[in-house]
Amino acid sequence: TGVQTCALPISDKLLGFDGGMIPLLKLQKAPDFFPPVAQRMVQQERWNELLELLKSENALPIPKSRTNIWRAIALRNSSDKQDMSAYSALETAVKDATAESNSQSLLDAAKLAESWSMTDLAFKAYQTLVFSGKTNDAELVEKCWNAATILKDTTQMTALAEKMLQTKPGRLQF
């Protein structure tokens, strides 16, 4: 009939599926099922299927930032290793997470960028978290400091030194 479907393994009965085929369009509109199915695809390294799931002309039932984080992971790990596309998707995730004020997506994007040696993106995400006023986490300030050091951004290093003194007043090892 031309309807795209998504095959889910039997173990996904836990999600309320019968292990059969589910129309992608239905899944893309299901806020209760979409995130666990997408996460399961990440765990099972089903990159092409995840990319297909993330394609939608309509808004998906998750924040844009999360969509782009999953897209970046799938692109980075797909058989043709699309590193530049992964960078672009992760960069978009950082922008979206900032616009959404989504601290968890920012943190996830920062950690991914850091693990993929995308220091500029890691810095941008950590910097947004550190200066958002929502956290005084010394570890995040330190991660941001480390990224600024690698980038040799002395202006940001000065601002971060001040922030470090606010989060840990007795620590003066810069």
PDB file of C-alpha atoms in Angstrom:
ATOM      1  CA  THR A   1       0.000   0.000   0.000  1.00  0.00           C
ATOM      2  CA  GLY A   2       3.012   2.309   0.041  1.00  0.00           C
ATOM      3  CA  VAL A   3       2.847   2.944   3.803  1.00  0.00           C
ATOM      4  CA  GLN A   4       6.295   3.017   5.400  1.00  0.00           C
ATOM      5  CA  THR A   5       6.609   0.818   8.446  1.00  0.00           C
ATOM      6  CA  CYS A   6       9.077   0.312  11.237  1.00  0.00           C
ATOM      7  CA  ALA A   7       9.907  -3.231  12.319  1.00  0.00           C
ATOM      8  CA  LEU A   8      10.324  -3.511  16.062  1.00  0.00           C
ATOM      9  CA  PRO A   9      11.925  -6.500  17.744  1.00  0.00           C
ATOM     10  CA  ILE A  10       9.815  -8.756  19.952  1.00  0.00           C
ATOM     11  CA  SER A  11      11.528  -7.306  23.047  1.00  0.00           C
ATOM     12  CA  ASP A  12       9.717  -4.053  22.343  1.00  0.00           C
ATOM     13  CA  LYS A  13       6.496  -5.629  23.625  1.00  0.00           C
ATOM     14  CA  LEU A  14       7.436  -3.773  26.809  1.00  0.00           C
ATOM     15  CA  LEU A  15       6.554  -0.590  24.933  1.00  0.00           C
ATOM     16  CA  GLY A  16       3.082  -1.891  24.177  1.00  0.00           C
ATOM     17  CA  PHE A  17       3.816  -3.045  20.638  1.00  0.00           C
ATOM     18  CA  ASP A  18       3.090  -6.537  19.421  1.00  0.00           C
ATOM     19  CA  GLY A  19       6.455  -6.928  17.692  1.00  0.00           C
ATOM     20  CA  GLY A  20       4.928  -6.364  14.262  1.00  0.00           C
ATOM     21  CA  MET A  21       5.097  -3.513  11.816  1.00  0.00           C
ATOM     22  CA  ILE A  22       4.038  -0.021  12.841  1.00  0.00           C
ATOM     23  CA  PRO A  23       3.342   2.717  10.311  1.00  0.00           C
ATOM     24  CA  LEU A  24       6.107   5.337  10.618  1.00  0.00           C
ATOM     25  CA  LEU A  25       3.594   8.168  10.407  1.00  0.00           C
ATOM     26  CA  LYS A  26       1.719   6.771  13.413  1.00  0.00           C
ATOM     27  CA  LEU A  27       4.946   6.330  15.381  1.00  0.00           C
ATOM     28  CA  GLN A  28       6.130   9.833  14.474  1.00  0.00           C
ATOM     29  CA  LYS A  29       2.985  11.241  16.091  1.00  0.00           C
ATOM     30  CA  ALA A  30       3.055   9.103  19.260  1.00  0.00           C
ATOM     31  CA  PRO A  31       4.571  11.084  22.165  1.00  0.00           C
ATOM     32  CA  ASP A  32       4.440   8.057  24.488  1.00  0.00           C
ATOM     33  CA  PHE A  33       6.146   5.664  22.077  1.00  0.00           C
ATOM     34  CA  PHE A  34       8.460   7.771  19.943  1.00  0.00           C
ATOM     35  CA  PRO A  35      11.216   8.496  22.523  1.00  0.00           C
ATOM     36  CA  PRO A  36      11.615   4.917  23.795  1.00  0.00           C
ATOM     37  CA  VAL A  37      11.565   3.514  20.253  1.00  0.00           C
ATOM     38  CA  ALA A  38      14.189   6.028  19.088  1.00  0.00           C
ATOM     39  CA  GLN A  39      16.327   5.334  22.160  1.00  0.00           C
ATOM     40  CA  ARG A  40      16.014   1.609  21.521  1.00  0.00           C
ATOM     41  CA  MET A  41      17.250   2.128  17.959  1.00  0.00           C
ATOM     42  CA  VAL A  42      20.284   3.970  19.336  1.00  0.00           C
ATOM     43  CA  GLN A  43      20.990   1.114  21.763  1.00  0.00           C
ATOM     44  CA  GLN A  44      20.647  -1.430  18.961  1.00  0.00           C
ATOM     45  CA  GLU A  45      22.757   0.694  16.579  1.00  0.00           C
ATOM     46  CA  ARG A  46      19.999   0.765  13.960  1.00  0.00           C
ATOM     47  CA  TRP A  47      21.306   4.012  12.439  1.00  0.00           C
ATOM     48  CA  ASN A  48      19.566   4.008   9.060  1.00  0.00           C
ATOM     49  CA  GLU A  49      16.212   3.151  10.625  1.00  0.00           C
ATOM     50  CA  LEU A  50      16.701   5.913  13.185  1.00  0.00           C
ATOM     51  CA  LEU A  51      17.455   8.423  10.433  1.00  0.00           C
ATOM     52  CA  GLU A  52      14.291   7.319   8.640  1.00  0.00           C
ATOM     53  CA  LEU A  53      12.276   7.645  11.844  1.00  0.00           C
ATOM     54  CA  LEU A  54      13.590  11.184  12.391  1.00  0.00           C
ATOM     55  CA  LYS A  55      12.479  12.299   8.921  1.00  0.00           C
ATOM     56  CA  SER A  56       9.123  13.961   9.131  1.00  0.00           C
ATOM     57  CA  GLU A  57       7.403  16.826   7.402  1.00  0.00           C
ATOM     58  CA  ASN A  58       5.428  17.397  10.598  1.00  0.00           C
ATOM     59  CA  ALA A  59       6.755  18.206  14.035  1.00  0.00           C
ATOM     60  CA  LEU A  60       7.906  15.150  15.944  1.00  0.00           C
ATOM     61  CA  PRO A  61       6.574  14.587  19.493  1.00  0.00           C
ATOM     62  CA  ILE A  62       9.930  15.482  21.077  1.00  0.00           C
ATOM     63  CA  PRO A  63      11.951  18.702  21.340  1.00  0.00           C
ATOM     64  CA  LYS A  64      13.855  19.664  18.184  1.00  0.00           C
ATOM     65  CA  SER A  65      17.080  19.568  20.157  1.00  0.00           C
ATOM     66  CA  ARG A  66      16.577  15.878  21.037  1.00  0.00           C
ATOM     67  CA  THR A  67      15.725  15.086  17.392  1.00  0.00           C
ATOM     68  CA  ASN A  68      18.976  16.677  16.254  1.00  0.00           C
ATOM     69  CA  ILE A  69      21.040  14.932  18.935  1.00  0.00           C
ATOM     70  CA  TRP A  70      19.704  11.564  17.775  1.00  0.00           C
ATOM     71  CA  ARG A  71      20.240  12.614  14.143  1.00  0.00           C
ATOM     72  CA  ALA A  72      23.871  13.540  14.920  1.00  0.00           C
ATOM     73  CA  ILE A  73      24.456  10.177  16.618  1.00  0.00           C
ATOM     74  CA  ALA A  74      22.927   8.280  13.694  1.00  0.00           C
ATOM     75  CA  LEU A  75      24.879  10.265  11.092  1.00  0.00           C
ATOM     76  CA  ARG A  76      28.142   9.865  12.987  1.00  0.00           C
ATOM     77  CA  ASN A  77      27.657   6.112  13.287  1.00  0.00           C
ATOM     78  CA  SER A  78      26.023   5.309   9.949  1.00  0.00           C
ATOM     79  CA  SER A  79      27.888   3.157   7.468  1.00  0.00           C
ATOM     80  CA  ASP A  80      29.065   6.164   5.452  1.00  0.00           C
ATOM     81  CA  LYS A  81      30.259   8.088   8.573  1.00  0.00           C
ATOM     82  CA  GLN A  82      28.846  11.514   7.770  1.00  0.00           C
ATOM     83  CA  ASP A  83      30.979  13.485  10.244  1.00  0.00           C
ATOM     84  CA  MET A  84      30.270  16.922   8.749  1.00  0.00           C
ATOM     85  CA  SER A  85      26.535  16.235   8.719  1.00  0.00           C
ATOM     86  CA  ALA A  86      26.807  14.973  12.307  1.00  0.00           C
ATOM     87  CA  TYR A  87      28.616  18.193  13.262  1.00  0.00           C
ATOM     88  CA  SER A  88      25.887  20.252  11.603  1.00  0.00           C
ATOM     89  CA  ALA A  89      23.109  18.283  13.332  1.00  0.00           C
ATOM     90  CA  LEU A  90      24.828  18.650  16.706  1.00  0.00           C
ATOM     91  CA  GLU A  91      25.367  22.370  16.119  1.00  0.00           C
ATOM     92  CA  THR A  92      21.649  22.705  15.357  1.00  0.00           C
ATOM     93  CA  ALA A  93      20.859  20.718  18.519  1.00  0.00           C
ATOM     94  CA  VAL A  94      22.856  23.209  20.605  1.00  0.00           C
ATOM     95  CA  LYS A  95      21.012  26.142  18.986  1.00  0.00           C
ATOM     96  CA  ASP A  96      17.630  24.449  19.454  1.00  0.00           C
ATOM     97  CA  ALA A  97      18.359  23.484  23.066  1.00  0.00           C
ATOM     98  CA  THR A  98      19.365  27.074  23.791  1.00  0.00           C
ATOM     99  CA  ALA A  99      16.150  28.388  22.226  1.00  0.00           C
ATOM    100  CA  GLU A 100      14.106  25.774  24.134  1.00  0.00           C
ATOM    101  CA  SER A 101      15.969  26.459  27.412  1.00  0.00           C
ATOM    102  CA  ASN A 102      16.482  22.696  27.488  1.00  0.00           C
ATOM    103  CA  SER A 103      19.351  22.129  29.925  1.00  0.00           C
ATOM    104  CA  GLN A 104      19.335  18.339  29.527  1.00  0.00           C
ATOM    105  CA  SER A 105      19.680  18.528  25.743  1.00  0.00           C
ATOM    106  CA  LEU A 106      22.431  21.138  26.118  1.00  0.00           C
ATOM    107  CA  LEU A 107      24.304  18.878  28.515  1.00  0.00           C
ATOM    108  CA  ASP A 108      23.850  15.832  26.278  1.00  0.00           C
ATOM    109  CA  ALA A 109      25.017  17.780  23.220  1.00  0.00           C
ATOM    110  CA  ALA A 110      28.025  19.136  25.145  1.00  0.00           C
ATOM    111  CA  LYS A 111      29.066  15.654  26.260  1.00  0.00           C
ATOM    112  CA  LEU A 112      28.710  14.269  22.726  1.00  0.00           C
ATOM    113  CA  ALA A 113      30.665  17.171  21.233  1.00  0.00           C
ATOM    114  CA  GLU A 114      33.379  16.709  23.841  1.00  0.00           C
ATOM    115  CA  SER A 115      33.618  12.962  23.191  1.00  0.00           C
ATOM    116  CA  TRP A 116      33.780  13.592  19.427  1.00  0.00           C
ATOM    117  CA  SER A 117      36.527  16.253  19.814  1.00  0.00           C
ATOM    118  CA  MET A 118      34.190  19.014  18.609  1.00  0.00           C
ATOM    119  CA  THR A 119      35.592  21.420  21.181  1.00  0.00           C
ATOM    120  CA  ASP A 120      33.921  24.533  19.794  1.00  0.00           C
ATOM    121  CA  LEU A 121      30.463  22.959  20.095  1.00  0.00           C
ATOM    122  CA  ALA A 122      31.219  21.544  23.529  1.00  0.00           C
ATOM    123  CA  PHE A 123      32.363  24.991  24.648  1.00  0.00           C
ATOM    124  CA  LYS A 124      29.251  26.695  23.278  1.00  0.00           C
ATOM    125  CA  ALA A 125      26.914  24.230  25.024  1.00  0.00           C
ATOM    126  CA  TYR A 126      28.816  24.299  28.337  1.00  0.00           C
ATOM    127  CA  GLN A 127      29.065  28.091  28.177  1.00  0.00           C
ATOM    128  CA  THR A 128      25.309  28.399  27.689  1.00  0.00           C
ATOM    129  CA  LEU A 129      24.706  26.118  30.670  1.00  0.00           C
ATOM    130  CA  VAL A 130      27.243  27.900  32.885  1.00  0.00           C
ATOM    131  CA  PHE A 131      25.988  31.410  32.165  1.00  0.00           C
ATOM    132  CA  SER A 132      22.267  30.571  32.049  1.00  0.00           C
ATOM    133  CA  GLY A 133      21.938  31.257  35.749  1.00  0.00           C
ATOM    134  CA  LYS A 134      20.260  27.878  36.234  1.00  0.00           C
ATOM    135  CA  THR A 135      23.310  26.096  37.604  1.00  0.00           C
ATOM    136  CA  ASN A 136      26.333  26.728  39.748  1.00  0.00           C
ATOM    137  CA  ASP A 137      27.856  23.360  38.935  1.00  0.00           C
ATOM    138  CA  ALA A 138      31.634  23.676  39.362  1.00  0.00           C
ATOM    139  CA  GLU A 139      32.218  20.629  37.147  1.00  0.00           C
ATOM    140  CA  LEU A 140      30.417  22.308  34.224  1.00  0.00           C
ATOM    141  CA  VAL A 141      32.419  25.484  34.766  1.00  0.00           C
ATOM    142  CA  GLU A 142      35.596  23.424  34.702  1.00  0.00           C
ATOM    143  CA  LYS A 143      34.578  21.628  31.508  1.00  0.00           C
ATOM    144  CA  CYS A 144      33.828  24.977  29.922  1.00  0.00           C
ATOM    145  CA  TRP A 145      37.201  26.284  31.166  1.00  0.00           C
ATOM    146  CA  ASN A 146      38.998  23.301  29.629  1.00  0.00           C
ATOM    147  CA  ALA A 147      37.294  23.869  26.267  1.00  0.00           C
ATOM    148  CA  ALA A 148      38.113  27.605  26.370  1.00  0.00           C
ATOM    149  CA  THR A 149      41.734  26.703  27.115  1.00  0.00           C
ATOM    150  CA  ILE A 150      41.906  24.381  24.105  1.00  0.00           C
ATOM    151  CA  LEU A 151      40.320  27.107  21.962  1.00  0.00           C
ATOM    152  CA  LYS A 152      42.738  29.677  23.460  1.00  0.00           C
ATOM    153  CA  ASP A 153      39.847  32.048  24.162  1.00  0.00           C
ATOM    154  CA  THR A 154      41.363  34.284  26.839  1.00  0.00           C
ATOM    155  CA  THR A 155      38.305  36.520  27.077  1.00  0.00           C
ATOM    156  CA  GLN A 156      36.126  33.562  27.991  1.00  0.00           C
ATOM    157  CA  MET A 157      38.808  32.159  30.278  1.00  0.00           C
ATOM    158  CA  THR A 158      38.687  35.392  32.314  1.00  0.00           C
ATOM    159  CA  ALA A 159      34.890  35.241  32.607  1.00  0.00           C
ATOM    160  CA  LEU A 160      35.090  31.568  33.538  1.00  0.00           C
ATOM    161  CA  ALA A 161      37.759  32.230  36.171  1.00  0.00           C
ATOM    162  CA  GLU A 162      35.340  34.660  37.816  1.00  0.00           C
ATOM    163  CA  LYS A 163      32.546  32.095  37.577  1.00  0.00           C
ATOM    164  CA  MET A 164      34.823  29.413  39.066  1.00  0.00           C
ATOM    165  CA  LEU A 165      35.540  31.681  42.019  1.00  0.00           C
ATOM    166  CA  GLN A 166      31.779  32.062  42.528  1.00  0.00           C
ATOM    167  CA  THR A 167      31.153  28.313  42.461  1.00  0.00           C
ATOM    168  CA  LYS A 168      34.226  27.335  44.498  1.00  0.00           C
ATOM    169  CA  PRO A 169      35.531  30.414  46.328  1.00  0.00           C
ATOM    170  CA  GLY A 170      38.506  28.618  47.923  1.00  0.00           C
ATOM    171  CA  ARG A 171      39.857  27.256  44.643  1.00  0.00           C
ATOM    172  CA  LEU A 172      42.501  29.431  43.026  1.00  0.00           C
ATOM    173  CA  GLN A 173      44.405  27.130  40.689  1.00  0.00           C
ATOM    174  CA  PHE A 174      44.080  28.734  37.255  1.00  0.00           C
TER     175      PHE A 174
END
